Short mmCIF file of C-alpha atoms in Angstrom, two decimals:
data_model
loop_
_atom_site.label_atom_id
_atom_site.label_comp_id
_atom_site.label_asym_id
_atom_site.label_seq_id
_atom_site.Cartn_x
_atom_site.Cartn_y
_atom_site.Cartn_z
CA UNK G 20 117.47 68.25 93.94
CA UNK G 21 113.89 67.55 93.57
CA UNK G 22 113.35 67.87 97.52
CA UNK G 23 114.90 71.80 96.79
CA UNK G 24 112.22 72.46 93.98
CA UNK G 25 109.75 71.07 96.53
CA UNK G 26 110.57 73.40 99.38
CA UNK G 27 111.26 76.34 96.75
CA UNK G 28 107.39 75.76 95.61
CA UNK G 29 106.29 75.94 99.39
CA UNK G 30 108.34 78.58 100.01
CA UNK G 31 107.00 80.70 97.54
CA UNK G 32 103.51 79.32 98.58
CA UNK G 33 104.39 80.90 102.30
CA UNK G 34 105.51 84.13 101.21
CA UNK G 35 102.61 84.99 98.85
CA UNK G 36 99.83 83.78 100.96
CA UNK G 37 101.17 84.25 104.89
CA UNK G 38 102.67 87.43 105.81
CA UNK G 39 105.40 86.91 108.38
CA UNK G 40 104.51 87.00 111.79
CA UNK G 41 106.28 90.31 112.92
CA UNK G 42 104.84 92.31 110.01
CA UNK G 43 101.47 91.23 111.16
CA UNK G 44 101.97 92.07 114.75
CA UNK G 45 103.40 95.56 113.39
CA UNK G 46 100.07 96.00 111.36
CA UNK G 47 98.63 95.55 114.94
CA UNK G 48 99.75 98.00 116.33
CA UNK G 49 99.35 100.44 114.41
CA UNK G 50 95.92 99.41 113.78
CA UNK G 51 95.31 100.23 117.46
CA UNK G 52 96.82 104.08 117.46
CA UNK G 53 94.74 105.42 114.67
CA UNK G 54 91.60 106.86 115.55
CA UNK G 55 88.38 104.93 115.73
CA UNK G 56 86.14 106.06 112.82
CA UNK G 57 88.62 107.14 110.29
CA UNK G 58 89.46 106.00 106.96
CA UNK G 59 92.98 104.36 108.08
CA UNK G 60 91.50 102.68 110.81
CA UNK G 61 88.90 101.25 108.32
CA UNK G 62 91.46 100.08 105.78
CA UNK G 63 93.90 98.68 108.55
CA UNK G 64 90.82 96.60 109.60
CA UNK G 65 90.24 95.37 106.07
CA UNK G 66 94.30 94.46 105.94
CA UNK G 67 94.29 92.49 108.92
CA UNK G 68 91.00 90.78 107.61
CA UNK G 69 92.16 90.22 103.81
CA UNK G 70 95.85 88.56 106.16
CA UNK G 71 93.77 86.30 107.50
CA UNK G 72 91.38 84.94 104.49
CA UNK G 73 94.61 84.65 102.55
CA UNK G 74 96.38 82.53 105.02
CA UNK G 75 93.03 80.55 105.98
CA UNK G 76 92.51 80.16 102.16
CA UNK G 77 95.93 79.54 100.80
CA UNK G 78 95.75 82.55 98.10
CA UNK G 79 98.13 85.88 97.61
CA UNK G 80 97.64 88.22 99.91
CA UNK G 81 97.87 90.40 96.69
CA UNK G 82 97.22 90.01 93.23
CA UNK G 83 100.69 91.58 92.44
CA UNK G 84 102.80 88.70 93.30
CA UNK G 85 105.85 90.59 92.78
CA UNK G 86 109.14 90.28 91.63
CA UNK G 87 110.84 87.20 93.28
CA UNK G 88 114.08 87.80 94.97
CA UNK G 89 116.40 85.65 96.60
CA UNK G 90 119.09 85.90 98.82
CA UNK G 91 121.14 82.68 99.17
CA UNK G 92 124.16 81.73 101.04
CA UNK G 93 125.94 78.43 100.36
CA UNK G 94 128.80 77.03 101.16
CA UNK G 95 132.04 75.77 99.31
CA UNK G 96 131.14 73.02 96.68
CA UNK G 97 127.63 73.59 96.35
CA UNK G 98 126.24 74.45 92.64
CA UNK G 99 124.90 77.85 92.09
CA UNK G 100 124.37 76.55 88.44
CA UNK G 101 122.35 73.77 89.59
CA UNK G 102 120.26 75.65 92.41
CA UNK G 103 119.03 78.67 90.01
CA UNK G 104 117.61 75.53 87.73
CA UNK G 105 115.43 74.48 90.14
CA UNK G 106 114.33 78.07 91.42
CA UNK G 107 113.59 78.08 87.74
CA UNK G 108 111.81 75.13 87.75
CA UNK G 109 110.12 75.83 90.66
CA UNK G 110 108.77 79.27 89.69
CA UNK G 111 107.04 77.49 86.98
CA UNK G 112 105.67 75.33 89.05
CA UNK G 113 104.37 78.06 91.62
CA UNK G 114 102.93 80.60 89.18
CA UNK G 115 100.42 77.89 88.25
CA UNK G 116 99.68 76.06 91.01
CA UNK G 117 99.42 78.78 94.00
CA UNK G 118 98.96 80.51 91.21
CA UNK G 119 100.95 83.59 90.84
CA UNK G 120 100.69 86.52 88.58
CA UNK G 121 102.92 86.14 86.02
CA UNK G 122 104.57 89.36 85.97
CA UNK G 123 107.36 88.60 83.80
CA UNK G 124 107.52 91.15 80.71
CA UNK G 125 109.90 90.88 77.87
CA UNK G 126 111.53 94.28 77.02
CA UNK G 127 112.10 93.60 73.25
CA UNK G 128 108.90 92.38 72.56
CA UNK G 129 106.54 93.10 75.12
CA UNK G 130 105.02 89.77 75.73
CA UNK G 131 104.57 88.30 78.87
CA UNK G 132 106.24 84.86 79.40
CA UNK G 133 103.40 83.56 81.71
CA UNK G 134 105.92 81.81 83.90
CA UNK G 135 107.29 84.26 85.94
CA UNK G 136 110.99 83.21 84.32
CA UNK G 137 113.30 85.35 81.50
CA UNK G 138 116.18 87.36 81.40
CA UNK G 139 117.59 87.83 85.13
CA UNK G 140 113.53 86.87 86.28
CA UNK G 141 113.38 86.00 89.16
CA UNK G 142 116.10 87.78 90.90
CA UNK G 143 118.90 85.39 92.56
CA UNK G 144 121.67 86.71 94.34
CA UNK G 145 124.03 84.08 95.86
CA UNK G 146 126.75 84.09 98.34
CA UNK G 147 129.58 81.72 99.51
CA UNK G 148 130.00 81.72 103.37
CA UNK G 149 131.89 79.72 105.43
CA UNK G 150 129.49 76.83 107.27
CA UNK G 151 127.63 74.12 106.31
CA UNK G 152 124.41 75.10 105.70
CA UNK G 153 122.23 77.05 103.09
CA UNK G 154 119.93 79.64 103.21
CA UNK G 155 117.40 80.93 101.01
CA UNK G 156 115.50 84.10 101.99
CA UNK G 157 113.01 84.87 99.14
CA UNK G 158 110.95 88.65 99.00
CA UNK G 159 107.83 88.62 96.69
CA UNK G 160 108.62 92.72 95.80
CA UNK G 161 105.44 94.78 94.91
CA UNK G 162 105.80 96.86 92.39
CA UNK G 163 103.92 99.67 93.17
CA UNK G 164 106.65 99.95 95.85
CA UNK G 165 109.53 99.18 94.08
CA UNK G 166 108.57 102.16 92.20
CA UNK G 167 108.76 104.62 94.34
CA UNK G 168 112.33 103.67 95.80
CA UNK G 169 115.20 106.35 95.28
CA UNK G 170 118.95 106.51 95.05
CA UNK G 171 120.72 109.74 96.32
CA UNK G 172 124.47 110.39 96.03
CA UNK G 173 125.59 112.82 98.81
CA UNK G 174 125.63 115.64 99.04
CA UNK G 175 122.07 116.89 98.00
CA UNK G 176 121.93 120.72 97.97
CA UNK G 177 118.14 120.93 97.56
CA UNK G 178 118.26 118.70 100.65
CA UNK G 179 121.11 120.71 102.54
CA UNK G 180 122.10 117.28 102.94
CA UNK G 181 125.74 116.35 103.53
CA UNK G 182 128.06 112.74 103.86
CA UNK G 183 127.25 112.20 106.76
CA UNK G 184 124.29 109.82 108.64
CA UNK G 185 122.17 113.52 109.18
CA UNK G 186 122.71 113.11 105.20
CA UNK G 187 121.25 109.96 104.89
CA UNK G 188 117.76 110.81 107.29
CA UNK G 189 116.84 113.62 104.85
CA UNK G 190 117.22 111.72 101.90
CA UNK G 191 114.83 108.74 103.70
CA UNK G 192 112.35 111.35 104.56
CA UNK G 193 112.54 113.15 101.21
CA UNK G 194 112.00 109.47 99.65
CA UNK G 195 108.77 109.31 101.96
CA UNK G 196 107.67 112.57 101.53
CA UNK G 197 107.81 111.80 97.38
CA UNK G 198 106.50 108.65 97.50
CA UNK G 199 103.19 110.10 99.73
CA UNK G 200 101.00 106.76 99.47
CA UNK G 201 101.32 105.37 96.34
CA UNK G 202 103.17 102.49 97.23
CA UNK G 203 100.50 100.82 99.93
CA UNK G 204 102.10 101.76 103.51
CA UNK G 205 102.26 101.30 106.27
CA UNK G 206 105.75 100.68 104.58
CA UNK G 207 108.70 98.81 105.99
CA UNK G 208 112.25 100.89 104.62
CA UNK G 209 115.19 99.52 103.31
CA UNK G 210 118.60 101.99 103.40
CA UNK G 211 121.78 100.96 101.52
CA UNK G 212 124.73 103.03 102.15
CA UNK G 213 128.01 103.00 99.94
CA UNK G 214 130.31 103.25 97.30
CA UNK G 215 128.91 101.91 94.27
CA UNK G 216 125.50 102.69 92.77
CA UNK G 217 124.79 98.78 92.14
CA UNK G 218 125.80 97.72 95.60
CA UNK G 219 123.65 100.06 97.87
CA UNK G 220 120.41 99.18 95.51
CA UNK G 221 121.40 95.42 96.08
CA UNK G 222 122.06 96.26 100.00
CA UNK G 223 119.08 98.35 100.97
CA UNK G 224 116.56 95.44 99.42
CA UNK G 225 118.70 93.14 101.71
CA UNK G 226 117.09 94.87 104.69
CA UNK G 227 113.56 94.15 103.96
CA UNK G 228 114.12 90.49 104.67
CA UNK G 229 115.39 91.32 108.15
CA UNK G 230 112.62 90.73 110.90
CA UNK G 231 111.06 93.91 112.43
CA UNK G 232 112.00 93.16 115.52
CA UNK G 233 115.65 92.72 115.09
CA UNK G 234 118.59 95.56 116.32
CA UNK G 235 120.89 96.53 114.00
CA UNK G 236 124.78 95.90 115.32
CA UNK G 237 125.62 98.96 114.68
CA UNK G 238 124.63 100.99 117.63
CA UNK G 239 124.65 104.02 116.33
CA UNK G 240 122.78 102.46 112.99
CA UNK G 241 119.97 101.46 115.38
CA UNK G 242 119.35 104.81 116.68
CA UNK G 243 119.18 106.20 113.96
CA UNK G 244 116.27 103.55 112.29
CA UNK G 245 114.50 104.70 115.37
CA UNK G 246 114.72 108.46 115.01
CA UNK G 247 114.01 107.79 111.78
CA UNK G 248 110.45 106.15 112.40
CA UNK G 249 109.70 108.38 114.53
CA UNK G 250 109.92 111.23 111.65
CA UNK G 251 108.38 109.18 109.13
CA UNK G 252 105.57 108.70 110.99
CA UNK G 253 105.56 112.72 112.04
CA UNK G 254 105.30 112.90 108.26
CA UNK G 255 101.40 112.12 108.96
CA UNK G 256 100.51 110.30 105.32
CA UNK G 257 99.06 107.28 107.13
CA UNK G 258 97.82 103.77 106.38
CA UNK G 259 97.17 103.83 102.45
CA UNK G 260 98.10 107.54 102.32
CA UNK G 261 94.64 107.94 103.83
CA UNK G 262 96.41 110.19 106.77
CA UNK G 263 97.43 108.92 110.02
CA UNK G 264 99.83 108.01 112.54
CA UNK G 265 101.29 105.00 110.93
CA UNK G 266 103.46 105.54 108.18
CA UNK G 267 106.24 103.14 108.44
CA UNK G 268 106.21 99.76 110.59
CA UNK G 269 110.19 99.64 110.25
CA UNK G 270 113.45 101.80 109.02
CA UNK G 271 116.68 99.22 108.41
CA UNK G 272 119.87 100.67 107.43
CA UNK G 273 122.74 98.72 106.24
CA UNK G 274 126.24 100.12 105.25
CA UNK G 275 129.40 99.36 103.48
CA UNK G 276 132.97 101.25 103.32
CA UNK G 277 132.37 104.16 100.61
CA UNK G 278 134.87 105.34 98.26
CA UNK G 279 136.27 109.19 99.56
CA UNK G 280 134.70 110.61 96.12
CA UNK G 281 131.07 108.75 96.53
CA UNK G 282 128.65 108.78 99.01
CA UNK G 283 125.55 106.90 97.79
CA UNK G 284 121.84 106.02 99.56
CA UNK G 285 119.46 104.02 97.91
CA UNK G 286 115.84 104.17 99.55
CA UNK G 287 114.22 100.71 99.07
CA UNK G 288 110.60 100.59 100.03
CA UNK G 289 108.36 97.56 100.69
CA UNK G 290 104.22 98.12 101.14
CA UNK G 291 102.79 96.73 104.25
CA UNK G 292 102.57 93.21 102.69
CA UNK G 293 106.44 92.91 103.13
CA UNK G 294 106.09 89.52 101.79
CA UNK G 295 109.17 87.20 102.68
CA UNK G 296 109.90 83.64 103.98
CA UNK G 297 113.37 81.87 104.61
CA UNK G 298 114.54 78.01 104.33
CA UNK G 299 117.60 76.33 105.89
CA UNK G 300 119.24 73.34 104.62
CA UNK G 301 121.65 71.77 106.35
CA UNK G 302 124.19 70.03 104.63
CA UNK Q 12 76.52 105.97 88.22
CA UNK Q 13 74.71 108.91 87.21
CA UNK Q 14 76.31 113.04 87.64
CA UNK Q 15 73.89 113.45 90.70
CA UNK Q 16 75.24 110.48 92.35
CA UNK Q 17 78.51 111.83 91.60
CA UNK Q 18 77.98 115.27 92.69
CA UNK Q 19 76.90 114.03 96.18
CA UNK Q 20 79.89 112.85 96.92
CA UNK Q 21 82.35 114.29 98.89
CA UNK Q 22 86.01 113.39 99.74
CA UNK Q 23 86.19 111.47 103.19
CA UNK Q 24 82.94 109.54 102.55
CA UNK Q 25 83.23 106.14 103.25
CA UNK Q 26 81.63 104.11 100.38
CA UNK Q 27 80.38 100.50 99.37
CA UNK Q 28 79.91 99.87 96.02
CA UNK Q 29 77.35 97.79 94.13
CA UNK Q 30 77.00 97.07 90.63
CA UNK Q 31 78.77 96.71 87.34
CA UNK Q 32 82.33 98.26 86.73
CA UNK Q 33 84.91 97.92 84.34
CA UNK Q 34 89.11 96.92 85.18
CA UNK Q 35 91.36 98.50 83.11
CA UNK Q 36 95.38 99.47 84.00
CA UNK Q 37 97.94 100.37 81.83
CA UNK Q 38 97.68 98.52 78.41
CA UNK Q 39 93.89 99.31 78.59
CA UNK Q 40 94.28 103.44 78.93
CA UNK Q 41 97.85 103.56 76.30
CA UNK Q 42 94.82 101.62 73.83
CA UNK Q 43 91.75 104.10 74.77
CA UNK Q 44 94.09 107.17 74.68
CA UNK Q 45 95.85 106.03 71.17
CA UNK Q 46 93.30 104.39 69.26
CA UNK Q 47 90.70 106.12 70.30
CA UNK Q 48 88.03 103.13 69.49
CA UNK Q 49 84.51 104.18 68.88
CA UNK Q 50 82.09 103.15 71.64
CA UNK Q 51 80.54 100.52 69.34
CA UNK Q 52 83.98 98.67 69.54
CA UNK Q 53 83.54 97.92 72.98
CA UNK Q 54 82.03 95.30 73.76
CA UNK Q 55 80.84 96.90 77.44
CA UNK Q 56 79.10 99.81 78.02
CA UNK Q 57 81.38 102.40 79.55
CA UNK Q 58 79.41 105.18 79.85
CA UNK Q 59 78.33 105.95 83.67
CA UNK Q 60 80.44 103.25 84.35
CA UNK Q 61 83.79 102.56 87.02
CA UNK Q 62 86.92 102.12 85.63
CA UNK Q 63 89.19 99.95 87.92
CA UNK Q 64 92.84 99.94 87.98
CA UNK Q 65 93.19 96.49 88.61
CA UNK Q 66 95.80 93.53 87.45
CA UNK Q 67 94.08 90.52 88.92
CA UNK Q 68 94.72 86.98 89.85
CA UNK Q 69 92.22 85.13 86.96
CA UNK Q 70 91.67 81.03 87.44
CA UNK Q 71 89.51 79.76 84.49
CA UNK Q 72 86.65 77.69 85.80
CA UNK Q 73 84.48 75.26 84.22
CA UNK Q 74 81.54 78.19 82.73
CA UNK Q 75 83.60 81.04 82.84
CA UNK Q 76 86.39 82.89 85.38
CA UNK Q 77 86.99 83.15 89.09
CA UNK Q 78 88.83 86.00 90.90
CA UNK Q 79 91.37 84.69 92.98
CA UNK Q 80 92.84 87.97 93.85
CA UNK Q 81 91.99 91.10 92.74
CA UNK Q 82 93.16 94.76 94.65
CA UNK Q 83 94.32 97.83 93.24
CA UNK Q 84 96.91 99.23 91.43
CA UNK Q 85 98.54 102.39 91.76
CA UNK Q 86 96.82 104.83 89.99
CA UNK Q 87 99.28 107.00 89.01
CA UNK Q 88 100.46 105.14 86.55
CA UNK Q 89 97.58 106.53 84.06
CA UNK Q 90 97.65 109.91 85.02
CA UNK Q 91 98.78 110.82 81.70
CA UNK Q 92 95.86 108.88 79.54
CA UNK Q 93 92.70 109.24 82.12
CA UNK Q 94 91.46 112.99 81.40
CA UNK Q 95 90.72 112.19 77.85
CA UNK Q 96 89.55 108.88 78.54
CA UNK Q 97 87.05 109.97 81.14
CA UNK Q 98 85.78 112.50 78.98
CA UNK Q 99 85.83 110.46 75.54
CA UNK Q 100 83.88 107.28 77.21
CA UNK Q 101 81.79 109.21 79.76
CA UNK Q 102 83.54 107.18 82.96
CA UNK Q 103 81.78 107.88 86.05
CA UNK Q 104 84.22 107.11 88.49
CA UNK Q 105 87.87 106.05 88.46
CA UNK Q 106 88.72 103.80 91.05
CA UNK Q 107 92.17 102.04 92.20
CA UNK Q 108 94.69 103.05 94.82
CA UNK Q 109 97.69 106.05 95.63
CA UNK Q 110 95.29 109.02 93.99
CA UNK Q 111 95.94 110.89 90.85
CA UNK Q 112 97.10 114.70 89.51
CA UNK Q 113 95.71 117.91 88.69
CA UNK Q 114 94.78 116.50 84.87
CA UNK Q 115 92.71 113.84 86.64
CA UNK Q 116 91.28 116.06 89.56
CA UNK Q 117 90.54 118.56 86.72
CA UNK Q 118 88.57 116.14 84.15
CA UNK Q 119 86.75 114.99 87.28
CA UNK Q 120 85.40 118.25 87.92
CA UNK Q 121 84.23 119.41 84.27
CA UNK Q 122 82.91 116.02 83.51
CA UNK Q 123 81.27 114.97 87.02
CA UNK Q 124 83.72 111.90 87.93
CA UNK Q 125 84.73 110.77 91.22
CA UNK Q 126 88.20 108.65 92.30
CA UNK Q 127 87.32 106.32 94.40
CA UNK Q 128 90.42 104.46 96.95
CA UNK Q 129 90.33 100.85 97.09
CA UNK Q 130 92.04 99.07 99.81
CA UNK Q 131 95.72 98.48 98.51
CA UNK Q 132 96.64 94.77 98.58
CA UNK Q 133 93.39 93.68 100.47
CA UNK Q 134 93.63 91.67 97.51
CA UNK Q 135 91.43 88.26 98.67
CA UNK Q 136 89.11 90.65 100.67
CA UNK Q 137 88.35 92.68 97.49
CA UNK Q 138 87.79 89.73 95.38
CA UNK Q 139 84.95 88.10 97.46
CA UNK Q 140 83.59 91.49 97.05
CA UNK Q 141 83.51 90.12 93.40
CA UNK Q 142 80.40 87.99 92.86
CA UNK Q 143 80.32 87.44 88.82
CA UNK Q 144 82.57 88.05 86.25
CA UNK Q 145 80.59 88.95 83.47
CA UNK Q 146 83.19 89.34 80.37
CA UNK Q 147 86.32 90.25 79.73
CA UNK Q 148 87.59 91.88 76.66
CA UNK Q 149 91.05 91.70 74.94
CA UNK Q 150 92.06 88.56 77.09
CA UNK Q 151 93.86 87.35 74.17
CA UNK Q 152 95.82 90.66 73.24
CA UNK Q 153 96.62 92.18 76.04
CA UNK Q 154 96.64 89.29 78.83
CA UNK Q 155 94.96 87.77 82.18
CA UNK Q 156 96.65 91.24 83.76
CA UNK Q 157 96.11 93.65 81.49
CA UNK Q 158 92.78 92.74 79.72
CA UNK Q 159 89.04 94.44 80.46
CA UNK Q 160 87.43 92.77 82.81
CA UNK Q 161 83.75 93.14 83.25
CA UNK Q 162 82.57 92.41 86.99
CA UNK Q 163 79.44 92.69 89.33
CA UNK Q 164 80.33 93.82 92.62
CA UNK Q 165 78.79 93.99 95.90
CA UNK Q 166 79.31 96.00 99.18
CA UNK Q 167 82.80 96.77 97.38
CA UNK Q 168 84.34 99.52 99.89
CA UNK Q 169 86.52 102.28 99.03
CA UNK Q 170 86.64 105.70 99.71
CA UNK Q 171 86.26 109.12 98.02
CA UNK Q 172 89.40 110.45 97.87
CA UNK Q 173 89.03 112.94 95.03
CA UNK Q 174 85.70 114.23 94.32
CA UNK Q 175 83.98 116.74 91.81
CA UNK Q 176 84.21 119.73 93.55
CA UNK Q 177 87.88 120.15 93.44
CA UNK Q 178 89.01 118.31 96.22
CA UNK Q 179 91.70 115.90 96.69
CA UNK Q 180 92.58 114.04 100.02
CA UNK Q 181 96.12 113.59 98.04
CA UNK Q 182 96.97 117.25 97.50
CA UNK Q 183 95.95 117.67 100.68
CA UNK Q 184 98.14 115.46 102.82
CA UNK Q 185 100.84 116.17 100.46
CA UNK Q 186 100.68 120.18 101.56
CA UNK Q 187 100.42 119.20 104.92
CA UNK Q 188 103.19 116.63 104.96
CA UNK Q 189 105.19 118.84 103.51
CA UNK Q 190 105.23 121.48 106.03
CA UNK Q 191 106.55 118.45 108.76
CA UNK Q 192 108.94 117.55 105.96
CA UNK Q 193 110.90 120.84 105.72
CA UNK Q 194 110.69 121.66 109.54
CA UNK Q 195 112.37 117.98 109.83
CA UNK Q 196 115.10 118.35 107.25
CA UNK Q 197 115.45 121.84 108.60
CA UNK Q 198 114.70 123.92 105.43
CA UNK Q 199 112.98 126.87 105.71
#
């Protein structure tokens, strides 16, 4: 188990200091359609820049490290107990030798723990699949985005928004519209769709760890990410909300079965430094 | 910063900052707005000064403190503290990331303040903008995060997106994306 709290510490060295490759590439781009001499241009330039000096120099590519959330999938006979004690352990070990911010807060009495561990900190979520392997996807979450994410339960009269996918786009671009560019974008958007409140909030983080470049199985789920982009970025708020062509890098929309009664859509929204890196074990 | 520096200005303007300024995010403002400490309680001199919304990244080196990371944080947050804090310490300019309200955009006006937008999560960049800290106040109390951070800064860039005339890039792109927003979602 030590080798796990080994690779846990590098993984959360990777995420907080190396932005994934496609998020960089995405940053790219957009850096080359805004307009040479304005203010997003500028700041896109200074992004790429401060991606680079953190990766060259091994520190977080922002001083909010985040909320630490990982997705794990294990097979039959593995310990969850014994895998959360070294993420534990390993968290410890990361917020002081990367270092991290430690950005855990106790409720009751206000004081931070200057670990990054308490009560459900970090955030673990595990699965059992079939296989033999396990995987460990881990999101550093900002929380200047993770404030501005919604949930909507269809239908939304102020919206004129009904159960159906049309439903869903206007509550994404009311989400965008509200959040204008407090939350760093370009962003990268995560949509949950379902029946339970708890479950779609779970389900649209889940989509931030999928690469940019991937196409969601769901045909008709992959149009509409890319209609949706396309209006996001109509929506004209720009790099840093400083105006501009690039609002979003990414739209990812997962779904489960609903209940007939519930319809809900939780908007999860990562800033451009959608910070994530993933580890396979085989067993 | 003095008002005339203030008063010229304008939102759009493309900025690097030199000098002395101030950090101070949430714990900071719910203190200033509450207590209301006198100015001699303070162990920095606020007035003229910038007020930064910043949590940084603090490693503690042999004579003192290193950044190690150090952007903005959304400003927002404080929206509800910074009017009366602006005009009870005589800040200059308010600077962090995402914008502010009307309170904020108001205070600026009648006291001759200026927001100033950092570069959100440009956090390394920013802090070898950093070149000394020079104190830090309440380290103890409040935290590495939340404490007062004295700094000198060099060639720090941001831009002026809410100035003293009444003008905020925010409210701005808000109206406009707004109008896009409603033609999208069809309402009229």
């Amino acid at each position: 188990m030590r080798n796990l709290r080994d690779a846990i510490v590098e993984l959360y060295r990777k995420a907080a200091t190396s932005l994934p490759a496609d998020v960089e590439a995405g940053l790219r781009r957009s850096l080359a359609r805004e307009e040479k001499g304005s203010a997003a241009r500028a700041a896109l330039l200074k992004v790429v820049e401060n991606i680079k000096l953190a990766r060259d120099t091994s520190r977080p590519i922002c001083q909010d490290t985040g909320v630490p959330v990982f997705f794990i999938k294990i097979p039959a006979g593995i310990s969850q107990v014994k895998i959360k004690d070294e993420i534990i352990r390993a968290t410890r070990i990361s917020t002081k030798k990367i270092p991290l911010r430690p950005n855990a807060v106790d409720i009751l009495t206000d004081n931070n723990s200057g670990d990054n561990t308490g009560i459900g900190f970090p955030v673990i979520y595990f699965e059992e699949t079939a296989g033999k392997q396990v995987t460990i996807d881990l999101m550093l979450k900002g929380a200047g985005s993770e404030n501005i994410g919604q949930l909507y339960k269809l239908p939304v009269a102020e919206l004129n928004a009904g159960r159906d996918l049309d439903g869903v786009r206007k509550c994404v671009l009311d989400a965008v519209y509200k959040a204008q560019g407090r939350g760093c974008p370009p962003y990268v958007i995560g949509v949950g769709i379902g029946a339970s409140r708890d479950q779609v909030t779970r389900l649209s983080k889940e989509q931030l760890v999928r690469s940019l470049d991937d196409k969601n199985v769901f045909r008709i789920l992959y149009d509409s990410e890319k209609r949706l982009l396309g209006e996001v970025n109509q929506l004209g708020i720009g790099p840093l909300g400083f105006g501009g062509k690039t609002t979003a890098l990414a739209v990812k929309i997962g779904v489960n079965h609903r209940h007939p009664a519930s319809y809900f859509v939780d908007v999860s929204i990562s800033c451009w430094a959608d910070r994530r890196a993933g580890l396979l074990i085989k067993i | 910063m003095t008002r005339q520096d203030v008063l010229s200005l304008h939102v759009g303007d493309m900025v690097l900052l030199s000098g002395r300024i101030v950090t101070g995010r949430d714990k900071v403002h719910q203190f200033l707005f509450r207590e209301r400490p006198p100015e001699e309680q303070i162990p920095f001199n606020l007035r003229g000064s910038v007020l930064y919304h910043c949590g940084p990244i603090v490693r503690k080196t042999g004579g003192g403190f290193e950044f190690i990371a150090g952007g903005p944080t959304t400003s927002i947050r404080v929206e509800m503290y910074e009017h009366r804090i602006i005009s009870d310490y005589g800040i200059r300019g308010v600077m962090g990331k995402g914008g502010m309200g009307r309170q904020t955009l108001d205070a600026l006006r009648k006291n001759g303040c200026v927001y100033l937008h950092a570069i959100g999560g440009a956090a390394v960049y920013l802090a070898e903008k950093i070149k000394k800290v020079a104190g830090v106040w309440k380290l103890e109390e409040f935290g590495m995060t939340e404490a007062m951070w004295l700094l000198e800064v060099e060639n720090f860039p941001v831009v002026v997106t809410m100035d003293a005339h009444g003008r905020s890039l925010h409210e701005e792109i808000d109206k406009k994306s707004y109008n896009t927003f409603k033609k999208l979602i069809g309402l009229r």
